[in-house]
Amino acid sequence: MNPLRWWNDQYKKDLLTSRVDSTRTMAKAIASSSSPPHAWILVTGVACYKPSPTAQYDEESRWTPFDFLSQLVKDWEEAARLPEDIAKVTRQVIIRPGAVLGRDGGAMKQMLTPFWLGLGGTLGSGRQPFPWIHVSDLASIIMHALDPPTKPPSTGPEVFNGVAPAQNTNYEFTKQLGRVLRRPTIFPVPEFVINSLLGAERAAILTQGQKVTPKSTLASGFQYQYPDLTSALQEIVGT
């Protein structure tokens, strides 16, 4: 999301090769191993789901690529697939996180300073869905997926949406962060400004969103430590 680095063709190629090629290499190494691991976990993202103010997606939702990032997710996940004979002994898991919230990096690191200064505000309309997860919960989902399965692995990957069960909009996130920090949030950033800074293709990550639910994540028995924005943001900002 660095506005100083433009998404030109070369950068997109770098994004693809750094993810797809490295993943394919690891999958081939697992397939050729005389002692393959009991689990093979890939973390991609919810960008595969087409932004919509009404549609709701869970792990069983069907989707097709519709832009660069969704195509990246498709190619990335396909590169991780193991041959059927190896998949019988190695559990394949795909985790698709939303915005990962943590104290020391990611999206929160970029947002905290303007919010502390009282310059925080909604992005675009603010009505767009904002799927998110606390970084500790994402790490715990990965650990949960590493547990030996109670039954033989299927030949296809299991999918867990790495999002909190609470469904929030950008407006709700903005206002809750302002309340936790005890700062005003009265400076919305118009969509045309975000488009100008990042380009329309990349700006869509911020100005559009998907309603994503962790149906399979919850059904697997995983329990969230931070299932709602209040508990997550209070832990992150130390209040």
mmCIF file of C-alpha atoms in Angstrom, residues 20 23-31 40 42 73-87 90-94 96 154-159:
data_model
loop_
_atom_site.group_PDB
_atom_site.id
_atom_site.type_symbol
_atom_site.label_atom_id
_atom_site.label_comp_id
_atom_site.label_asym_id
_atom_site.label_seq_id
_atom_site.Cartn_x
_atom_site.Cartn_y
_atom_site.Cartn_z
ATOM 1 C CA VAL A 20 3.192 -18.272 -6.900
ATOM 2 C CA THR A 23 4.733 -21.723 -3.299
ATOM 3 C CA ARG A 24 4.973 -24.057 -6.286
ATOM 4 C CA THR A 25 8.596 -24.818 -5.370
ATOM 5 C CA MET A 26 7.601 -25.715 -1.807
ATOM 6 C CA ALA A 27 4.707 -27.888 -2.998
ATOM 7 C CA LYS A 28 7.068 -29.777 -5.309
ATOM 8 C CA ALA A 29 9.517 -30.276 -2.441
ATOM 9 C CA ILE A 30 6.741 -31.729 -0.275
ATOM 10 C CA ALA A 31 5.584 -33.973 -3.106
ATOM 11 C CA TRP A 40 0.833 -27.822 4.535
ATOM 12 C CA LEU A 42 -0.965 -21.500 2.826
ATOM 13 C CA VAL A 73 -5.143 -15.668 -5.119
ATOM 14 C CA LYS A 74 -6.374 -18.264 -7.633
ATOM 15 C CA ASP A 75 -2.917 -18.867 -9.109
ATOM 16 C CA TRP A 76 -1.342 -18.870 -5.637
ATOM 17 C CA GLU A 77 -3.741 -21.452 -4.226
ATOM 18 C CA GLU A 78 -3.481 -23.651 -7.302
ATOM 19 C CA ALA A 79 0.319 -23.587 -7.019
ATOM 20 C CA ALA A 80 0.029 -25.042 -3.503
ATOM 21 C CA ARG A 81 -2.021 -28.096 -4.495
ATOM 22 C CA LEU A 82 -0.361 -31.416 -3.788
ATOM 23 C CA PRO A 83 -0.659 -34.576 -5.895
ATOM 24 C CA GLU A 84 -3.511 -36.805 -4.761
ATOM 25 C CA ASP A 85 -1.249 -39.513 -3.289
ATOM 26 C CA ILE A 86 0.612 -36.972 -1.136
ATOM 27 C CA ALA A 87 -2.616 -35.231 -0.165
ATOM 28 C CA THR A 90 -0.458 -34.289 4.195
ATOM 29 C CA ARG A 91 -3.315 -32.081 5.353
ATOM 30 C CA GLN A 92 -3.715 -29.122 2.999
ATOM 31 C CA VAL A 93 -5.077 -25.945 4.565
ATOM 32 C CA ILE A 94 -5.709 -22.541 3.010
ATOM 33 C CA ARG A 96 -7.748 -16.421 3.828
ATOM 34 C CA SER A 154 -9.168 -35.139 2.025
ATOM 35 C CA THR A 155 -7.396 -34.867 -1.300
ATOM 36 C CA GLY A 156 -8.482 -31.223 -1.618
ATOM 37 C CA PRO A 157 -7.492 -28.337 0.651
ATOM 38 C CA GLU A 158 -9.502 -27.261 3.668
ATOM 39 C CA VAL A 159 -10.283 -23.547 3.645
#
